[in-house]
GROMACS .gro file of C-alpha atoms in nm:
model
  357
    1GLY     CA    1   0.184  -1.626   0.532
    2ASP     CA    2   0.111  -1.274   0.412
    3LEU     CA    3   0.371  -1.112   0.639
    4ALA     CA    4   0.639  -1.364   0.554
    5LEU     CA    5   0.567  -1.315   0.188
    6SER     CA    6   0.579  -0.936   0.208
    7GLY     CA    7   0.920  -0.987   0.372
    8ILE     CA    8   1.042  -1.218   0.094
    9ARG     CA    9   0.892  -1.021  -0.195
   10PRO     CA   10   1.176  -0.765  -0.219
   11PHE     CA   11   1.428  -1.050  -0.232
   12ILE     CA   12   1.234  -1.224  -0.508
   13GLY     CA   13   1.218  -0.891  -0.694
   14VAL     CA   14   1.592  -0.833  -0.657
   15LEU     CA   15   1.677  -1.190  -0.763
   16LEU     CA   16   1.460  -1.176  -1.073
   17GLY     CA   17   1.589  -0.828  -1.155
   18LEU     CA   18   1.950  -0.940  -1.132
   19LEU     CA   19   1.873  -1.251  -1.339
   20VAL     CA   20   1.711  -1.057  -1.622
   21GLY     CA   21   1.992  -0.803  -1.591
   22ALA     CA   22   2.239  -1.089  -1.636
   23VAL     CA   23   2.060  -1.196  -1.955
   24LEU     CA   24   2.076  -0.840  -2.091
   25ILE     CA   25   2.447  -0.812  -2.002
   26ALA     CA   26   2.513  -1.147  -2.175
   27LEU     CA   27   2.325  -1.023  -2.483
   28SER     CA   28   2.558  -0.723  -2.497
   29GLY     CA   29   2.847  -0.970  -2.526
   30VAL     CA   30   2.988  -0.958  -2.172
   31ASN     CA   31   3.003  -1.243  -1.923
   32PRO     CA   32   2.743  -1.145  -1.658
   33ILE     CA   33   2.946  -1.310  -1.381
   34THR     CA   34   3.248  -1.094  -1.469
   35ALA     CA   35   3.023  -0.787  -1.480
   36TYR     CA   36   2.857  -0.859  -1.145
   37LEU     CA   37   3.192  -0.936  -0.980
   38ALA     CA   38   3.321  -0.599  -1.104
   39MET     CA   39   3.008  -0.440  -0.961
   40LEU     CA   40   3.062  -0.610  -0.624
   41GLU     CA   41   3.423  -0.499  -0.618
   42GLY     CA   42   3.319  -0.141  -0.696
   43ALA     CA   43   3.062  -0.145  -0.416
   44LEU     CA   44   3.238  -0.341  -0.141
   45GLY     CA   45   3.597  -0.394  -0.259
   46SER     CA   46   3.762  -0.145  -0.023
   47PRO     CA   47   3.681   0.073   0.278
   48GLN     CA   48   3.663   0.369   0.035
   49ALA     CA   49   3.411   0.182  -0.180
   50ILE     CA   50   3.193   0.101   0.122
   51ALA     CA   51   3.214   0.464   0.237
   52ASN     CA   52   3.100   0.570  -0.111
   53VAL     CA   53   2.800   0.333  -0.091
   54LEU     CA   54   2.702   0.476   0.250
   55VAL     CA   55   2.732   0.835   0.122
   56ARG     CA   56   2.509   0.751  -0.174
   57ALA     CA   57   2.263   0.573   0.054
   58SER     CA   58   2.213   0.874   0.284
   59PRO     CA   59   1.956   1.066   0.076
   60LEU     CA   60   1.790   0.738  -0.031
   61LEU     CA   61   1.739   0.631   0.331
   62ILE     CA   62   1.595   0.965   0.437
   63GLY     CA   63   1.391   1.029   0.122
   64GLY     CA   64   1.291   0.663   0.094
   65VAL     CA   65   1.143   0.652   0.442
   66GLY     CA   66   0.945   0.968   0.364
   67VAL     CA   67   0.793   0.797   0.059
   68ALA     CA   68   0.740   0.472   0.252
   69ILE     CA   69   0.516   0.641   0.512
   70GLY     CA   70   0.302   0.763   0.223
   71ILE     CA   71   0.284   0.416   0.065
   72LYS     CA   72   0.164   0.275   0.399
   73ALA     CA   73  -0.118   0.531   0.389
   74GLY     CA   74  -0.200   0.456   0.025
   75LEU     CA   75  -0.044   0.783  -0.095
   76TRP     CA   76   0.214   0.826  -0.370
   77ASN     CA   77   0.444   1.106  -0.267
   78ILE     CA   78   0.657   1.148  -0.581
   79GLY     CA   79   0.779   1.492  -0.473
   80ILE     CA   80   1.103   1.399  -0.295
   81GLU     CA   81   1.315   1.537  -0.580
   82GLY     CA   82   1.149   1.877  -0.545
   83TYR     CA   83   1.163   1.868  -0.165
   84MET     CA   84   1.536   1.795  -0.183
   85TYR     CA   85   1.588   2.102  -0.403
   86MET     CA   86   1.380   2.329  -0.180
   87GLY     CA   87   1.548   2.185   0.131
   88ALA     CA   88   1.887   2.256  -0.025
   89ILE     CA   89   1.794   2.622  -0.073
   90GLY     CA   90   1.682   2.646   0.290
   91ALA     CA   91   1.998   2.474   0.410
   92ALA     CA   92   2.214   2.698   0.191
   93ILE     CA   93   2.057   3.025   0.308
   94ILE     CA   94   2.149   2.939   0.669
   95GLY     CA   95   2.460   2.734   0.587
   96ILE     CA   96   2.629   3.006   0.380
   97THR     CA   97   2.570   3.268   0.648
   98ALA     CA   98   2.851   3.295   0.902
   99LEU     CA   99   2.663   3.253   1.230
  100PRO     CA  100   2.834   3.305   1.566
  101VAL     CA  101   2.719   2.965   1.694
  102PRO     CA  102   2.887   2.626   1.756
  103PRO     CA  103   2.889   2.394   1.450
  104ILE     CA  104   2.625   2.155   1.589
  105ILE     CA  105   2.376   2.446   1.626
  106HIS     CA  106   2.459   2.577   1.278
  107ILE     CA  107   2.402   2.231   1.126
  108VAL     CA  108   2.076   2.176   1.315
  109LEU     CA  109   1.947   2.523   1.221
  110SER     CA  110   2.031   2.469   0.852
  111THR     CA  111   1.856   2.133   0.854
  112LEU     CA  112   1.548   2.270   1.032
  113VAL     CA  113   1.513   2.557   0.786
  114ALA     CA  114   1.556   2.306   0.501
  115ALA     CA  115   1.274   2.094   0.647
  116VAL     CA  116   1.050   2.401   0.680
  117PHE     CA  117   1.119   2.513   0.321
  118ALA     CA  118   1.036   2.166   0.192
  119ALA     CA  119   0.724   2.143   0.409
  120ILE     CA  120   0.596   2.475   0.276
  121TRP     CA  121   0.659   2.342  -0.075
  122GLY     CA  122   0.492   2.011   0.007
  123PHE     CA  123   0.194   2.180   0.168
  124VAL     CA  124   0.048   2.267  -0.175
  125PRO     CA  125   0.012   1.910  -0.311
  126ALA     CA  126  -0.072   1.781   0.038
  127TYR     CA  127  -0.356   2.030   0.083
  128LEU     CA  128  -0.484   1.973  -0.271
  129ARG     CA  129  -0.491   1.595  -0.217
  130ALA     CA  130  -0.642   1.604   0.131
  131TYR     CA  131  -0.905   1.874   0.092
  132ARG     CA  132  -0.963   1.900  -0.283
  133GLY     CA  133  -0.910   1.541  -0.394
  134VAL     CA  134  -0.645   1.636  -0.653
  135ASN     CA  135  -0.421   1.339  -0.742
  136GLU     CA  136  -0.094   1.373  -0.548
  137VAL     CA  137   0.117   1.200  -0.815
  138VAL     CA  138   0.042   1.469  -1.074
  139THR     CA  139   0.088   1.767  -0.843
  140THR     CA  140   0.410   1.642  -0.682
  141ILE     CA  141   0.571   1.560  -1.017
  142MET     CA  142   0.476   1.897  -1.164
  143MET     CA  143   0.604   2.081  -0.858
  144ASN     CA  144   0.935   1.894  -0.885
  145TYR     CA  145   1.002   2.072  -1.212
  146VAL     CA  146   0.916   2.409  -1.063
  147ALA     CA  147   1.151   2.343  -0.769
  148ILE     CA  148   1.438   2.237  -0.998
  149TYR     CA  149   1.404   2.550  -1.213
  150PHE     CA  150   1.360   2.768  -0.907
  151VAL     CA  151   1.693   2.640  -0.771
  152SER     CA  152   1.858   2.702  -1.110
  153TRP     CA  153   1.733   3.060  -1.092
  154MET     CA  154   1.848   3.102  -0.730
  155VAL     CA  155   2.207   2.996  -0.808
  156ASN     CA  156   2.240   3.212  -1.119
  157GLU     CA  157   2.370   3.565  -1.087
  158PRO     CA  158   2.252   3.820  -0.982
  159GLN     CA  159   2.067   3.628  -0.706
  160PRO     CA  160   2.226   3.681  -0.364
  161LEU     CA  161   2.295   3.308  -0.319
  162ALA     CA  162   2.497   3.281  -0.640
  163GLU     CA  163   2.876   3.263  -0.648
  164PRO     CA  164   2.984   3.567  -0.855
  165GLY     CA  165   3.174   3.489  -1.175
  166SER     CA  166   3.151   3.109  -1.144
  167PHE     CA  167   3.187   2.904  -1.464
  168PHE     CA  168   2.879   2.700  -1.370
  169PRO     CA  169   2.572   2.835  -1.187
  170MET     CA  170   2.629   2.755  -0.819
  171SER     CA  171   2.576   2.903  -0.476
  172LEU     CA  172   2.841   3.039  -0.245
  173PRO     CA  173   3.011   2.762  -0.045
  174ILE     CA  174   2.866   2.642   0.288
  175ALA     CA  175   3.039   2.796   0.593
  176SER     CA  176   3.284   2.560   0.764
  177THR     CA  177   3.070   2.562   1.081
  178ALA     CA  178   2.770   2.422   0.891
  179LYS     CA  179   2.955   2.135   0.724
  180LEU     CA  180   2.889   1.783   0.848
  181PRO     CA  181   3.204   1.618   0.990
  182ILE     CA  182   3.387   1.355   0.784
  183LEU     CA  183   3.388   1.018   0.963
  184MET     CA  184   3.664   0.850   0.766
  185ARG     CA  185   3.975   1.020   0.634
  186GLY     CA  186   4.030   1.011   0.260
  187THR     CA  187   3.657   0.961   0.190
  188SER     CA  188   3.349   1.181   0.185
  189LEU     CA  189   3.177   0.968   0.450
  190HIS     CA  190   2.957   1.196   0.664
  191PRO     CA  191   2.701   1.103   0.934
  192GLY     CA  192   2.410   1.129   0.689
  193PHE     CA  193   2.364   0.754   0.665
  194LEU     CA  194   2.340   0.728   1.047
  195ILE     CA  195   2.066   0.992   1.044
  196GLY     CA  196   1.896   0.785   0.772
  197LEU     CA  197   1.920   0.462   0.974
  198VAL     CA  198   1.776   0.632   1.282
  199ALA     CA  199   1.492   0.779   1.073
  200CYS     CA  200   1.403   0.436   0.930
  201ILE     CA  201   1.398   0.272   1.274
  202LEU     CA  202   1.202   0.559   1.431
  203PHE     CA  203   0.936   0.559   1.161
  204TYR     CA  204   0.904   0.183   1.184
  205LEU     CA  205   0.834   0.214   1.557
  206ILE     CA  206   0.593   0.504   1.499
  207LEU     CA  207   0.399   0.307   1.236
  208ARG     CA  208   0.388  -0.007   1.449
  209PHE     CA  209   0.326   0.122   1.800
  210THR     CA  210   0.161   0.466   1.799
  211PRO     CA  211  -0.199   0.579   1.741
  212PHE     CA  212  -0.069   0.794   1.454
  213GLY     CA  213   0.090   0.487   1.295
  214PHE     CA  214  -0.226   0.286   1.342
  215ARG     CA  215  -0.435   0.557   1.173
  216THR     CA  216  -0.183   0.574   0.888
  217ARG     CA  217  -0.192   0.198   0.829
  218MET     CA  218  -0.570   0.192   0.855
  219LEU     CA  219  -0.595   0.469   0.596
  220GLY     CA  220  -0.379   0.261   0.360
  221VAL     CA  221  -0.573  -0.061   0.408
  222ASN     CA  222  -0.924   0.081   0.404
  223PRO     CA  223  -0.984   0.457   0.369
  224VAL     CA  224  -1.363   0.416   0.399
  225GLY     CA  225  -1.331   0.200   0.710
  226ALA     CA  226  -1.086   0.453   0.856
  227ARG     CA  227  -1.340   0.731   0.808
  228TYR     CA  228  -1.613   0.526   0.977
  229ALA     CA  229  -1.377   0.444   1.263
  230GLY     CA  230  -1.352   0.816   1.330
  231VAL     CA  231  -1.013   0.889   1.171
  232ASN     CA  232  -0.990   1.245   1.045
  233VAL     CA  233  -0.888   1.119   0.701
  234LYS     CA  234  -0.822   1.460   0.546
  235ARG     CA  235  -0.594   1.569   0.827
  236GLN     CA  236  -0.417   1.232   0.825
  237ILE     CA  237  -0.350   1.258   0.450
  238LEU     CA  238  -0.219   1.613   0.494
  239VAL     CA  239   0.016   1.514   0.779
  240VAL     CA  240   0.148   1.200   0.605
  241LEU     CA  241   0.230   1.393   0.285
  242LEU     CA  242   0.391   1.672   0.491
  243ILE     CA  243   0.612   1.419   0.672
  244GLY     CA  244   0.732   1.303   0.329
  245ALA     CA  245   0.811   1.663   0.237
  246LEU     CA  246   0.999   1.721   0.564
  247MET     CA  247   1.210   1.409   0.509
  248GLY     CA  248   1.285   1.520   0.153
  249GLY     CA  249   1.400   1.857   0.285
  250VAL     CA  250   1.628   1.691   0.541
  251ALA     CA  251   1.771   1.467   0.266
  252GLY     CA  252   1.847   1.775   0.055
  253ALA     CA  253   2.008   1.953   0.351
  254ILE     CA  254   2.231   1.658   0.435
  255GLU     CA  255   2.338   1.623   0.072
  256ILE     CA  256   2.444   1.991   0.072
  257LEU     CA  257   2.599   2.012   0.421
  258GLY     CA  258   2.762   1.670   0.401
  259LEU     CA  259   2.866   1.610   0.043
  260LYS     CA  260   2.818   1.886  -0.212
  261GLN     CA  261   2.906   2.182   0.018
  262ARG     CA  262   2.718   2.420  -0.211
  263VAL     CA  263   2.399   2.419  -0.417
  264TYR     CA  264   2.427   2.409  -0.794
  265MET     CA  265   2.202   2.343  -1.089
  266ASP     CA  266   2.079   1.980  -1.099
  267PHE     CA  267   2.280   1.893  -0.787
  268VAL     CA  268   2.076   1.577  -0.734
  269SER     CA  269   1.955   1.449  -1.064
  270GLY     CA  270   1.707   1.170  -1.004
  271VAL     CA  271   1.793   1.087  -0.641
  272GLY     CA  272   1.442   1.188  -0.536
  273TYR     CA  273   1.286   0.957  -0.793
  274GLU     CA  274   1.525   0.684  -0.683
  275SER     CA  275   1.395   0.730  -0.327
  276VAL     CA  276   1.050   0.641  -0.460
  277ALA     CA  277   1.192   0.322  -0.613
  278VAL     CA  278   1.367   0.243  -0.282
  279ALA     CA  279   1.039   0.279  -0.091
  280LEU     CA  280   0.857   0.068  -0.352
  281LEU     CA  281   1.113  -0.210  -0.333
  282ALA     CA  282   1.077  -0.195   0.047
  283GLY     CA  283   0.701  -0.235   0.011
  284GLY     CA  284   0.652   0.076   0.220
  285ASN     CA  285   0.815  -0.084   0.525
  286PRO     CA  286   1.052   0.171   0.688
  287LEU     CA  287   1.288  -0.104   0.813
  288ALA     CA  288   1.306  -0.262   0.467
  289VAL     CA  289   1.405   0.082   0.332
  290ILE     CA  290   1.750   0.020   0.486
  291PRO     CA  291   1.854  -0.284   0.277
  292SER     CA  292   1.669  -0.141  -0.023
  293ALA     CA  293   1.860   0.191  -0.012
  294LEU     CA  294   2.192   0.012   0.043
  295PHE     CA  295   2.119  -0.220  -0.249
  296PHE     CA  296   2.042   0.072  -0.484
  297SER     CA  297   2.348   0.270  -0.380
  298ALA     CA  298   2.569  -0.039  -0.411
  299LEU     CA  299   2.430  -0.094  -0.761
  300LYS     CA  300   2.504   0.267  -0.852
  301ALA     CA  301   2.852   0.272  -0.696
  302GLY     CA  302   2.941  -0.068  -0.840
  303GLY     CA  303   2.797   0.027  -1.179
  304ALA     CA  304   3.079   0.275  -1.235
  305THR     CA  305   3.343   0.004  -1.179
  306MET     CA  306   3.148  -0.242  -1.394
  307SER     CA  307   3.139   0.014  -1.672
  308ILE     CA  308   3.517   0.077  -1.653
  309GLN     CA  309   3.615  -0.292  -1.631
  310THR     CA  310   3.367  -0.453  -1.873
  311GLY     CA  311   3.229  -0.171  -2.086
  312VAL     CA  312   2.871  -0.243  -1.973
  313GLY     CA  313   2.745   0.114  -1.941
  314GLY     CA  314   2.609   0.287  -1.633
  315PRO     CA  315   2.250   0.295  -1.766
  316MET     CA  316   2.246  -0.082  -1.709
  317THR     CA  317   2.231  -0.023  -1.333
  318VAL     CA  318   1.919   0.190  -1.380
  319VAL     CA  319   1.764  -0.089  -1.590
  320ILE     CA  320   1.841  -0.344  -1.316
  321GLU     CA  321   1.691  -0.114  -1.050
  322ALA     CA  322   1.375  -0.074  -1.255
  323LEU     CA  323   1.349  -0.451  -1.316
  324CYS     CA  324   1.383  -0.524  -0.943
  325VAL     CA  325   1.101  -0.283  -0.858
  326ILE     CA  326   0.877  -0.413  -1.138
  327PHE     CA  327   0.925  -0.776  -1.032
  328MET     CA  328   0.867  -0.686  -0.668
  329ILE     CA  329   0.534  -0.521  -0.761
  330ALA     CA  330   0.442  -0.807  -0.996
  331VAL     CA  331   0.502  -1.067  -0.723
  332GLY     CA  332   0.286  -0.864  -0.486
  333TYR     CA  333   0.014  -0.827  -0.746
  334GLY     CA  334   0.015  -1.197  -0.832
  335GLU     CA  335  -0.006  -1.280  -0.461
  336ARG     CA  336  -0.298  -1.041  -0.413
  337ARG     CA  337  -0.486  -1.197  -0.704
  338ARG     CA  338  -0.426  -1.544  -0.559
  339MET     CA  339  -0.559  -1.435  -0.218
  340GLU     CA  340  -0.865  -1.281  -0.385
  341ARG     CA  341  -0.931  -1.604  -0.574
  342LEU     CA  342  -0.902  -1.801  -0.250
  343ASP     CA  343  -1.150  -1.564  -0.085
  344VAL     CA  344  -1.394  -1.614  -0.372
  345VAL     CA  345  -1.357  -1.993  -0.354
  346GLU     CA  346  -1.411  -1.988   0.023
  347LYS     CA  347  -1.723  -1.774  -0.018
  348GLU     CA  348  -1.859  -2.009  -0.284
  349ASP     CA  349  -1.792  -2.306  -0.053
  350GLU     CA  350  -1.985  -2.128   0.223
  351GLU     CA  351  -2.279  -2.064  -0.011
  352VAL     CA  352  -2.283  -2.424  -0.128
  353LYS     CA  353  -2.284  -2.547   0.234
  354GLN     CA  354  -2.568  -2.311   0.323
  355ASN     CA  355  -2.770  -2.423   0.021
  356VAL     CA  356  -2.715  -2.788   0.112
  357THR     CA  357  -2.831  -2.730   0.470
   0.00000   0.00000   0.00000
């Protein structure tokens, strides 16, 4: 029952979120059915719209799966935003440079350097959590701000990355050899979402079928038990948080090489935090990150159309996202409480039986 329920929980969360969203839209004087139809049209109404949803989903898939691994281990890696920024700087340093290599090598190199930059950044909170017991939520959030301001500084003149004389602080453009190819003419659809899908499937298999995955799940279910079973808990925590950082760096790289084509101030505002919501809605399951990320990006993409057609503003989509996550957690919490009560009742039954005998 538990597995089936954890599978259904996201759907219950989404349903309740959309329902409450409908009530709020109705209260603002718009027919919620009209609003949601406009949203659907904006998300799925044309090949261009679908391409837009897939482009928006790319960083959410990659970042979301990085957060999900952490959730499975009982760790809250809220640093994806910062890792994306640091990854973008790494990707830009290599991507801007004209290298005498074929495009595929240039892209891979840029992405690898992005992952390394993000991992170095993520090493600080990971080490502090694993070996010093410092709460990872606080350190990752604080380091996000540092990363964002660091990028702002890097793209302002006179830093070597900055575009001279630009009206807005931004880096030089990415070299044509480092750009991700466009898969569909007339759109900005790049292969980022495919990389995201592969990452989700791979991490699902790793969590399910490898010793590393088993240790990670064990750590999440029972850290004390894991220690007694001989898991090197500190190293496991360090590695899991570093994987999250790596994935964040890759997400940042793909956003730069695929979509933005240069780094600028606030180039992803909130996508990293949205990745956390995606992973939460997926209940930490890497496979469930796929529908969760697509749902969030469809909401966002459709929200723009909804806003134009009905006047229900864009912030409404953020409210709906938040409601879905809250309901998903609430359903899980209620279920946990019910299971605990059942356990207590069973134990009491046992005691009564023993006393009778």
